[in-house]
Tab-separated table of C-alpha atoms and ligand atoms in Angstrom:
chain	number	residue	atom	x	y	z
A	1229	MET	CA	98.774	149.109	233.508
A	1230	PRO	CA	101.285	147.583	235.954
A	1231	ARG	CA	104.705	147.005	234.458
A	1232	ILE	CA	106.921	144.159	235.700
A	1233	VAL	CA	110.359	142.697	235.031
A	1234	MET	CA	110.739	138.920	235.333
A	1235	LYS	CA	114.251	137.444	235.327
A	1236	PHE	CA	114.977	133.761	234.752
A	1237	GLY	CA	118.368	132.252	235.622
A	1238	GLY	CA	120.300	129.446	233.939
A	1239	THR	CA	118.551	126.415	235.480
A	1240	SER	CA	115.173	128.016	234.731
A	1241	VAL	CA	115.991	128.004	230.989
A	1242	ALA	CA	118.197	124.875	231.039
A	1243	ASP	CA	116.347	123.098	228.173
A	1244	LEU	CA	113.308	123.496	225.906
A	1245	ASP	CA	110.878	122.121	228.486
A	1246	CYS	CA	112.156	124.676	231.009
A	1247	ILE	CA	111.786	127.420	228.396
A	1248	ARG	CA	108.192	126.336	227.715
A	1249	ASN	CA	107.541	126.469	231.473
A	1250	VAL	CA	108.979	129.998	231.611
A	1251	ALA	CA	106.760	130.981	228.650
A	1252	GLN	CA	103.703	129.815	230.555
A	1253	ARG	CA	104.681	131.881	233.602
A	1254	VAL	CA	105.202	134.952	231.455
A	1255	LYS	CA	101.873	134.348	229.700
A	1256	ARG	CA	100.117	134.238	233.062
A	1257	GLU	CA	101.490	137.673	234.017
A	1258	ALA	CA	100.663	139.134	230.594
A	1259	ASP	CA	97.110	137.674	230.731
A	1260	ALA	CA	96.696	139.266	234.195
A	1261	GLY	CA	97.055	142.655	232.522
A	1262	ASN	CA	100.726	143.433	233.149
A	1263	GLN	CA	103.225	144.887	230.717
A	1264	VAL	CA	106.051	142.368	230.909
A	1265	ALA	CA	109.784	142.624	230.210
A	1266	VAL	CA	111.670	139.363	230.675
A	1267	VAL	CA	115.426	139.046	231.247
A	1268	VAL	CA	117.034	135.691	230.573
A	1269	SER	CA	120.342	134.059	231.448
A	1270	ALA	CA	122.143	131.539	229.262
A	1271	MET	CA	121.180	127.849	229.625
A	1272	SER	CA	122.897	126.487	232.722
A	1273	GLY	CA	126.460	125.342	231.986
A	1274	THR	CA	126.699	127.318	228.746
A	1275	THR	CA	128.597	130.319	230.152
A	1276	ASN	CA	131.045	128.005	231.946
A	1277	GLN	CA	131.740	126.265	228.646
A	1278	LEU	CA	132.245	129.534	226.766
A	1279	VAL	CA	134.614	130.834	229.483
A	1280	ALA	CA	136.586	127.570	229.395
A	1281	TRP	CA	137.041	127.808	225.624
A	1282	CYS	CA	138.509	131.343	225.942
A	1283	GLN	CA	140.814	130.210	228.730
A	1284	SER	CA	142.015	127.165	226.857
A	1285	LEU	CA	143.091	129.221	223.861
A	1286	ASP	CA	144.879	131.831	225.960
A	1287	ALA	CA	144.901	132.415	229.736
A	1288	LEU	CA	145.612	136.109	229.026
A	1289	HIS	CA	142.911	136.415	226.352
A	1290	ASP	CA	141.697	139.794	225.037
A	1291	PRO	CA	138.845	140.753	227.393
A	1292	MET	CA	136.863	142.304	224.510
A	1293	GLU	CA	136.921	139.034	222.567
A	1294	TYR	CA	136.061	137.122	225.742
A	1295	ASP	CA	132.906	139.272	225.990
A	1296	THR	CA	132.116	138.629	222.323
A	1297	VAL	CA	132.156	134.894	223.101
A	1298	VAL	CA	130.481	134.733	226.510
A	1299	ALA	CA	127.602	137.092	225.599
A	1300	THR	CA	126.302	134.566	223.066
A	1301	GLY	CA	124.627	132.253	225.608
A	1302	GLU	CA	121.995	134.850	226.415
A	1303	GLN	CA	121.344	135.629	222.760
A	1304	VAL	CA	120.226	132.026	222.253
A	1305	THR	CA	117.807	131.883	225.208
A	1306	ALA	CA	116.283	135.308	224.416
A	1307	GLY	CA	115.440	134.135	220.890
A	1308	LEU	CA	114.173	130.752	222.065
A	1309	LEU	CA	111.893	132.273	224.702
A	1310	ALA	CA	110.455	134.733	222.178
A	1311	ILE	CA	109.687	131.776	219.879
A	1312	ALA	CA	108.107	129.801	222.774
A	1313	LEU	CA	105.931	132.789	223.671
A	1314	GLN	CA	104.807	133.357	220.099
A	1315	LYS	CA	103.954	129.674	219.861
A	1316	ILE	CA	101.414	130.031	222.739
A	1317	GLY	CA	99.927	133.180	221.297
A	1318	VAL	CA	101.855	135.830	223.255
A	1319	PRO	CA	103.277	138.608	221.038
A	1320	ALA	CA	106.961	138.836	221.907
A	1321	ARG	CA	110.334	139.904	220.517
A	1322	SER	CA	113.916	139.500	221.680
A	1323	TRP	CA	116.336	142.339	222.422
A	1324	GLN	CA	120.113	142.098	222.651
A	1325	GLY	CA	121.987	144.448	224.995
A	1326	TRP	CA	123.334	146.459	222.018
A	1327	GLN	CA	119.882	146.884	220.514
A	1328	LEU	CA	118.459	148.924	223.403
A	1329	PRO	CA	121.255	149.803	224.142
A	1330	ILE	CA	122.411	149.031	227.678
A	1331	ARG	CA	125.520	151.225	227.853
A	1332	THR	CA	128.428	150.070	230.005
A	1333	ASN	CA	131.913	151.196	230.909
A	1334	ASP	CA	135.050	149.584	229.442
A	1335	ALA	CA	135.766	147.065	232.248
A	1336	HIS	CA	135.315	144.103	229.893
A	1337	GLY	CA	134.394	140.884	231.671
A	1338	LYS	CA	132.954	142.766	234.646
A	1339	ALA	CA	131.547	145.957	233.113
A	1340	ARG	CA	129.245	148.301	234.990
A	1341	ILE	CA	126.042	149.594	233.497
A	1342	LEU	CA	126.131	153.355	232.869
A	1343	GLU	CA	122.826	153.946	231.181
A	1344	VAL	CA	119.806	152.051	229.825
A	1345	ASP	CA	117.624	153.525	227.129
A	1346	GLY	CA	114.165	152.359	228.180
A	1347	ALA	CA	112.291	154.214	225.394
A	1348	PRO	CA	112.261	151.514	222.673
A	1349	LEU	CA	111.181	148.918	225.204
A	1350	ILE	CA	108.403	151.049	226.636
A	1351	ALA	CA	107.113	151.671	223.129
A	1352	SER	CA	107.114	147.929	222.460
A	1353	LEU	CA	105.468	147.101	225.809
A	1354	GLU	CA	102.748	149.653	225.093
A	1355	ARG	CA	102.005	147.911	221.815
A	1356	GLY	CA	101.228	144.813	223.884
A	1357	GLN	CA	104.455	143.002	223.060
A	1358	VAL	CA	106.436	141.082	225.694
A	1359	ALA	CA	110.097	142.147	225.570
A	1360	VAL	CA	112.604	139.351	226.036
A	1361	VAL	CA	115.967	140.881	226.885
A	1362	ALA	CA	119.278	139.033	226.859
A	1363	GLY	CA	120.777	139.454	230.331
A	1364	PHE	CA	124.489	139.827	231.218
A	1365	GLN	CA	125.371	141.951	228.188
A	1366	GLY	CA	125.595	145.550	227.124
A	1367	LEU	CA	127.503	147.830	224.823
A	1368	GLY	CA	130.828	149.297	225.877
A	1369	PRO	CA	132.844	152.216	224.466
A	1370	GLY	CA	133.666	151.845	220.787
A	1371	ASP	CA	130.457	149.811	220.410
A	1372	ARG	CA	132.142	146.639	221.689
A	1373	ILE	CA	129.959	143.991	223.362
A	1374	ALA	CA	130.552	144.005	227.106
A	1375	THR	CA	129.469	141.571	229.840
A	1376	LEU	CA	128.614	142.340	233.443
A	1377	GLY	CA	130.520	139.722	235.434
A	1378	ARG	CA	129.272	136.266	236.471
A	1379	GLY	CA	125.695	136.334	237.645
A	1380	GLY	CA	125.223	139.628	235.818
A	1381	SER	CA	121.739	138.946	234.451
A	1382	ASP	CA	120.390	139.881	237.902
A	1383	THR	CA	121.902	143.313	237.383
A	1384	SER	CA	120.466	143.565	233.866
A	1385	ALA	CA	117.017	142.886	235.351
A	1386	VAL	CA	117.295	145.518	238.085
A	1387	ALA	CA	118.728	148.121	235.683
A	1388	LEU	CA	115.865	147.446	233.307
A	1389	ALA	CA	113.301	147.646	236.125
A	1390	ALA	CA	114.720	151.053	237.070
A	1391	ALA	CA	114.764	152.313	233.454
A	1392	LEU	CA	111.200	151.124	232.874
A	1393	LYS	CA	110.013	152.384	236.247
A	1394	ALA	CA	108.643	148.871	236.797
A	1395	ASP	CA	106.380	148.138	239.702
A	1396	ARG	CA	108.208	144.877	240.514
A	1397	CYS	CA	111.397	143.025	239.674
A	1398	ASP	CA	110.886	139.280	240.178
A	1399	ILE	CA	114.027	137.146	240.097
A	1400	TYR	CA	113.021	133.544	239.346
A	1401	THR	CA	115.596	130.911	240.199
A	1402	ASP	CA	116.169	127.299	241.289
A	1403	VAL	CA	115.549	127.978	245.013
A	1404	ASP	CA	112.291	129.373	246.381
A	1405	GLY	CA	113.800	132.413	248.130
A	1406	ILE	CA	116.734	133.766	250.079
A	1407	TYR	CA	117.810	131.592	253.010
A	1408	THR	CA	119.991	132.118	256.056
A	1409	THR	CA	122.676	130.353	254.043
A	1410	ASP	CA	122.934	128.301	250.853
A	1411	PRO	CA	120.206	125.653	251.325
A	1412	ARG	CA	122.158	123.253	249.120
A	1413	ILE	CA	124.923	123.135	251.710
A	1414	VAL	CA	122.888	123.461	254.881
A	1415	PRO	CA	119.572	121.628	254.599
A	1416	LYS	CA	118.569	123.276	257.914
A	1417	ALA	CA	118.840	126.777	256.428
A	1418	LYS	CA	115.757	128.919	257.034
A	1419	LYS	CA	113.897	130.827	254.311
A	1420	LEU	CA	113.541	134.528	255.028
A	1421	ALA	CA	110.275	136.316	254.256
A	1422	LYS	CA	112.191	139.617	253.985
A	1423	ILE	CA	115.824	140.718	254.030
A	1424	SER	CA	117.175	144.296	254.055
A	1425	TYR	CA	119.094	145.711	251.067
A	1426	GLU	CA	122.081	146.269	253.345
A	1427	GLU	CA	122.251	142.676	254.535
A	1428	MET	CA	121.591	141.186	251.101
A	1429	LEU	CA	124.246	143.461	249.579
A	1430	GLU	CA	126.767	142.299	252.144
A	1431	LEU	CA	125.803	138.617	251.722
A	1432	ALA	CA	126.004	138.878	247.957
A	1433	SER	CA	129.319	140.693	248.008
A	1434	VAL	CA	130.836	137.901	250.122
A	1435	GLY	CA	129.632	135.101	247.862
A	1436	ALA	CA	125.864	134.361	248.281
A	1437	LYS	CA	125.361	134.036	244.552
A	1438	VAL	CA	121.566	133.990	244.737
A	1439	LEU	CA	121.827	137.679	243.645
A	1440	GLN	CA	124.773	139.448	242.044
A	1441	SER	CA	125.924	142.132	244.488
A	1442	ARG	CA	125.687	144.924	241.907
A	1443	SER	CA	122.035	144.129	241.360
A	1444	VAL	CA	121.338	144.706	245.051
A	1445	GLU	CA	123.383	147.904	245.098
A	1446	LEU	CA	121.454	149.197	242.113
A	1447	ALA	CA	118.111	148.179	243.565
A	1448	MET	CA	118.934	149.966	246.814
A	1449	ASN	CA	119.924	153.171	245.012
A	1450	GLU	CA	117.070	153.123	242.509
A	1451	ARG	CA	114.428	151.899	244.993
A	1452	VAL	CA	113.598	148.784	242.946
A	1453	ARG	CA	111.481	146.175	244.776
A	1454	ILE	CA	113.127	142.792	244.275
A	1455	GLN	CA	111.516	139.462	244.989
A	1456	VAL	CA	113.483	136.209	244.710
A	1457	LEU	CA	111.254	133.215	243.968
A	1458	SER	CA	111.107	129.759	242.397
A	1459	SER	CA	110.660	129.158	238.646
A	1460	PHE	CA	109.191	125.757	239.423
A	1461	GLN	CA	106.858	126.216	242.399
A	1462	ASP	CA	104.035	128.675	243.031
A	1463	ILE	CA	104.942	129.887	246.509
A	1464	PRO	CA	105.886	133.326	247.850
A	1465	GLY	CA	109.597	134.096	247.743
A	1466	THR	CA	111.766	136.569	249.666
A	1467	LEU	CA	111.385	140.328	249.409
A	1468	VAL	CA	114.421	142.600	249.579
A	1469	VAL	CA	113.311	145.696	251.452
A	1470	ASP	CA	114.447	148.700	253.507
A	1471	GLU	CA	115.845	147.947	256.903
A	1472	ASP	CA	112.999	149.703	258.724
A	1473	GLU	CA	110.468	147.312	257.155
A	1474	ILE	CA	112.015	144.474	259.114
A	1475	VAL	CA	110.559	144.172	262.591
A	1476	GLU	CA	112.635	141.403	264.124
A	1477	LYS	CA	116.321	142.162	263.634
A	1478	GLU	CA	118.625	139.226	264.154
A	1479	VAL	CA	122.228	139.742	265.233
A	1480	VAL	CA	123.362	137.430	262.424
A	1481	SER	CA	120.987	137.130	259.477
A	1482	GLY	CA	123.047	134.982	257.154
A	1483	ILE	CA	126.229	133.116	256.342
A	1484	ALA	CA	127.924	133.037	252.943
A	1485	TYR	CA	130.908	131.310	251.429
A	1486	ALA	CA	133.022	131.994	248.358
A	1487	ARG	CA	135.214	129.356	246.758
A	1488	ASP	CA	136.203	131.457	243.787
A	1489	GLU	CA	139.014	133.388	245.411
A	1490	ALA	CA	142.717	132.673	245.450
A	1491	LYS	CA	145.266	133.772	248.043
A	1492	ILE	CA	148.509	135.452	247.010
A	1493	THR	CA	151.321	136.050	249.497
A	1494	LEU	CA	154.308	138.238	248.686
A	1495	ARG	CA	157.189	137.400	250.989
A	1496	ASN	CA	160.038	139.776	251.827
A	1497	VAL	CA	158.472	142.900	250.409
A	1498	PRO	CA	160.529	146.008	251.291
A	1499	ASP	CA	158.830	147.879	254.134
A	1500	ARG	CA	158.878	151.398	252.710
A	1501	PRO	CA	156.330	153.995	251.536
A	1502	GLY	CA	154.873	153.383	248.068
A	1503	VAL	CA	155.233	149.607	247.891
A	1504	ALA	CA	151.541	148.868	248.519
A	1505	ALA	CA	150.628	151.660	246.078
A	1506	THR	CA	152.841	150.045	243.394
A	1507	ILE	CA	151.415	146.563	243.873
A	1508	PHE	CA	147.764	147.391	244.178
A	1509	GLY	CA	147.984	150.242	241.659
A	1510	LYS	CA	149.282	147.815	239.033
A	1511	LEU	CA	146.616	145.227	239.855
A	1512	ALA	CA	143.864	147.854	239.573
A	1513	GLU	CA	145.301	149.095	236.281
A	1514	ASP	CA	145.089	145.521	234.962
A	1515	ASN	CA	141.463	145.184	236.116
A	1516	VAL	CA	142.175	142.695	238.922
A	1517	ASN	CA	139.861	143.206	241.900
A	1518	VAL	CA	141.564	142.681	245.262
A	1519	ASP	CA	139.452	141.615	248.206
A	1520	MET	CA	141.060	140.857	251.596
A	1521	ILE	CA	144.481	142.402	252.357
A	1522	VAL	CA	146.788	141.817	255.347
A	1523	GLN	CA	150.277	143.085	255.945
A	1524	ASN	CA	152.444	142.036	258.809
A	1525	VAL	CA	154.706	144.214	261.002
A	1526	SER	CA	158.253	144.331	259.769
A	1527	ALA	CA	161.154	142.976	261.774
A	1528	ASP	CA	164.061	143.233	259.330
A	1529	GLY	CA	163.011	145.961	256.884
A	1530	THR	CA	160.865	143.546	254.886
A	1531	THR	CA	157.323	142.369	255.373
A	1532	ASP	CA	154.866	139.749	254.127
A	1533	MET	CA	151.752	140.865	252.310
A	1534	THR	CA	148.781	138.566	251.722
A	1535	PHE	CA	145.707	139.343	249.638
A	1536	THR	CA	142.915	137.553	247.797
A	1537	ILE	CA	141.661	137.970	244.244
A	1538	GLY	CA	139.084	136.192	242.058
A	1539	LYS	CA	140.501	132.859	240.792
A	1540	ALA	CA	139.601	133.809	237.238
A	1541	ASP	CA	142.015	136.750	237.535
A	1542	LEU	CA	145.011	134.627	238.593
A	1543	PRO	CA	146.846	134.575	235.235
A	1544	ARG	CA	146.403	138.369	234.917
A	1545	ALA	CA	147.539	138.954	238.490
A	1546	GLN	CA	150.608	136.802	238.052
A	1547	ALA	CA	151.550	138.668	234.876
A	1548	ALA	CA	151.029	142.015	236.682
A	1549	LEU	CA	153.215	141.001	239.611
A	1550	ALA	CA	155.944	139.783	237.286
A	1551	ALA	CA	155.853	143.143	235.496
A	1552	ILE	CA	156.568	145.100	238.720
A	1553	LYS	CA	159.010	142.643	240.215
A	1554	ASP	CA	161.932	145.093	240.036
A	1555	GLN	CA	159.995	147.810	241.836
A	1556	VAL	CA	159.004	145.633	244.824
A	1557	GLY	CA	162.384	144.049	245.542
A	1558	ASN	CA	163.074	140.376	245.238
A	1559	SER	CA	159.871	139.252	246.867
A	1560	GLU	CA	158.746	135.637	246.578
A	1561	VAL	CA	155.191	135.074	245.238
A	1562	LEU	CA	153.216	132.238	246.836
A	1563	ILE	CA	149.838	131.265	245.361
A	1564	ASP	CA	147.144	129.184	247.022
A	1565	PRO	CA	143.947	128.654	244.994
A	1566	ASN	CA	142.574	126.180	247.552
A	1567	VAL	CA	140.977	128.661	249.921
A	1568	ALA	CA	137.413	129.579	250.855
A	1569	LYS	CA	136.094	132.742	252.414
A	1570	ILE	CA	133.371	132.297	255.017
A	1571	SER	CA	131.411	135.337	256.193
A	1572	VAL	CA	128.726	136.029	258.779
A	1573	VAL	CA	126.478	139.042	258.139
A	1574	GLY	CA	123.933	140.919	260.237
A	1575	VAL	CA	122.906	144.504	260.984
A	1576	GLY	CA	122.587	143.528	264.638
A	1577	MET	CA	126.408	143.441	264.822
A	1578	ARG	CA	126.311	147.237	265.091
A	1579	SER	CA	124.920	146.920	268.593
A	1580	HIS	CA	126.138	143.512	269.780
A	1581	THR	CA	129.611	142.415	270.856
A	1582	GLY	CA	131.069	138.946	270.704
A	1583	VAL	CA	129.871	138.053	267.199
A	1584	ALA	CA	133.416	137.538	265.870
A	1585	ASN	CA	134.379	135.570	268.937
A	1586	THR	CA	131.493	133.132	268.447
A	1587	MET	CA	132.838	132.547	264.930
A	1588	PHE	CA	136.435	131.949	266.036
A	1589	ARG	CA	135.268	129.588	268.837
A	1590	ALA	CA	133.020	127.559	266.516
A	1591	LEU	CA	135.819	127.161	263.966
A	1592	ALA	CA	138.345	126.277	266.665
A	1593	ASP	CA	135.975	123.569	267.972
A	1594	LYS	CA	136.135	121.983	264.523
A	1595	ALA	CA	139.953	122.408	264.382
A	1596	ILE	CA	139.651	124.733	261.389
A	1597	ASN	CA	142.582	127.089	261.022
A	1598	ILE	CA	141.920	130.745	260.147
A	1599	GLN	CA	144.362	132.224	257.598
A	1600	VAL	CA	143.034	135.803	257.191
A	1601	ILE	CA	140.360	137.803	258.994
A	1602	SER	CA	138.556	140.907	257.818
A	1603	THR	CA	135.594	142.798	259.248
A	1604	SER	CA	133.156	145.574	258.369
A	1605	GLU	CA	130.385	147.170	260.405
A	1606	ILE	CA	127.927	144.326	259.689
A	1607	LYS	CA	130.228	141.476	258.596
A	1608	VAL	CA	133.066	139.222	259.753
A	1609	SER	CA	134.940	137.176	257.125
A	1610	VAL	CA	137.624	134.563	257.498
A	1611	LEU	CA	139.749	132.759	254.933
A	1612	ILE	CA	140.194	129.034	255.500
A	1613	SER	CA	141.361	125.988	253.600
A	1614	ALA	CA	138.769	125.156	250.876
A	1615	GLU	CA	138.285	121.574	252.067
A	1616	TYR	CA	136.620	122.814	255.271
A	1617	ALA	CA	134.186	125.263	253.629
A	1618	GLU	CA	131.011	123.214	254.060
A	1619	LEU	CA	131.918	122.052	257.548
A	1620	ALA	CA	132.564	125.656	258.590
A	1621	VAL	CA	129.288	126.982	257.149
A	1622	ARG	CA	127.303	124.261	258.925
A	1623	ALA	CA	129.091	124.770	262.239
A	1624	LEU	CA	128.558	128.548	262.111
A	1625	HIS	CA	124.910	128.164	261.133
A	1626	THR	CA	124.387	126.091	264.284
A	1627	ALA	CA	126.575	128.337	266.455
A	1628	TYR	CA	124.515	131.427	265.638
A	1629	GLY	CA	121.238	129.628	266.347
A	1630	LEU	CA	120.075	129.807	262.727
A	1631	ASP	CA	119.149	126.116	262.181
A	1632	ALA	CA	115.483	125.495	261.366
A	1633	ASP	CA	113.602	123.397	263.975
T	339	LIG	P1	120.398	131.580	238.630
T	339	LIG	O1	121.004	130.732	237.561
T	339	LIG	O2	118.910	131.438	238.699
T	339	LIG	O3	120.840	132.998	238.583
T	339	LIG	P2	122.286	131.066	240.761
T	339	LIG	O4	122.922	129.710	240.746
T	339	LIG	O5	123.065	132.217	240.282
T	339	LIG	O6	120.883	130.952	239.997
T	339	LIG	O7	121.758	131.395	242.238
T	339	LIG	C1	120.927	130.518	242.917
T	339	LIG	C2	121.751	129.646	243.851
T	339	LIG	O8	122.276	130.454	244.891
T	339	LIG	C3	120.978	128.581	244.602
T	339	LIG	O9	120.872	127.395	243.845
T	339	LIG	C4	121.809	128.379	245.864
T	339	LIG	O10	122.641	127.219	245.761
T	339	LIG	C5	122.716	129.593	245.920
T	339	LIG	N1	122.677	130.346	247.181
T	339	LIG	C6	123.775	130.775	247.854
T	339	LIG	N2	123.422	131.384	248.983
T	339	LIG	C7	122.071	131.357	249.059
T	339	LIG	C8	121.115	131.858	250.005
T	339	LIG	N3	121.501	132.513	251.100
T	339	LIG	N4	119.803	131.666	249.754
T	339	LIG	C9	119.414	130.998	248.619
T	339	LIG	N5	120.266	130.501	247.703
T	339	LIG	C10	121.587	130.690	247.916
T	340	LIG	N1	125.116	133.517	232.166
T	340	LIG	C1	125.889	134.375	233.007
T	340	LIG	C2	126.620	133.566	234.079
T	340	LIG	O1	126.534	132.345	234.081
T	340	LIG	C3	125.071	135.463	233.656
T	340	LIG	C4	123.981	134.997	234.570
T	340	LIG	O2	123.613	133.805	234.557
T	340	LIG	O3	123.471	135.816	235.360
T	340	LIG	O4	127.328	134.097	234.877
T	341	LIG	MG1	122.613	133.920	239.189
């Protein structure tokens, strides 16, 4: 019997009518003779509300209690979907992360999955029961509830698909596939029939939130076949596949933006060995992920260091920097939360030159100033003022010839 994992995101379970619609889709797959495990997100807006409550009480809240709070959204939708399925005659039960369990590490708020015990689920699927699993959550050390970072239900779904050796992992969402860029910002974005794991991983890691980047990483390592498709329309979606399955390789396959980063500049940092290790060591210790980093040459024995972090980590980063102030001289800390990172991604960059230059030219033509640049083998990213994010994405989409006819 084929075994499949179906994942439904926040807008797909936004209210009871949506949940009934999801139940019908699940029923169809079960009636077609599949063993079905479903992963659900919280109702759209719920997680934002839960996060805001934690932040309002204390910007430096205990990450374990934050997880206790934010994991609840998925508990509600898992139970509701199980009820909706039972109501239309489909045997179903809900599972919380701790009940399987989905074991994670101790990075509360952005924990990584270490292990999934698929055995109880397989036994339940073999009895003909649909398993409805709460996404986004697992069980950390000391049996504390842990969550997987925003968008983490995608990763729950892929991890489950790997543990269950599922034939497919279908990610149902509010768009009908993966596009050359966010179709809500660029109406001329083109839908892709297929995208490689490498490109999707890079796009996701620079902000294309259609899939959480860890889900793509896991799918690539565990050989899970992902399809992204619409919860509301019956049309084929986008398959995430190996690079050699893609015949026509574009130089640039997609453009992504991230508005959830903040820029920190440390001015007059002493230019001596160990300073970067002190700063970034302390941030890592406090669980703050650092993304782009630039350091200037030093003229007078001091230098300026600029880096970006997730906006949600700002209070923690500021506290960390204050704690090491004595060790990094009397540097001045400047914070700018109004930035956006724009990235162009494509495996064709390995063999083509001039990709970065096209980006710089297109931004210059719109008078958009570039604050930080970073590159990898298949990606160029720039940091710009947040107010120009949409303009920049549209201009680049046109400049790389990606606009649909
Ligand atoms: P879900 O709640 O189903 O997990 P998300 O909001 O996390 O949905 O992800 C879907 C959203 O991702 C879309 O509504 C779209 O705005 C955005 N998105 C960003 N980049 C892309 C892209 N390249 N292709 C498709 N959607 C994208
Ligand atoms: N509900 C969580 C979030 O909003 C997880 C998810 O939707 O994937 O980030
Ligand atoms: Mg999502």
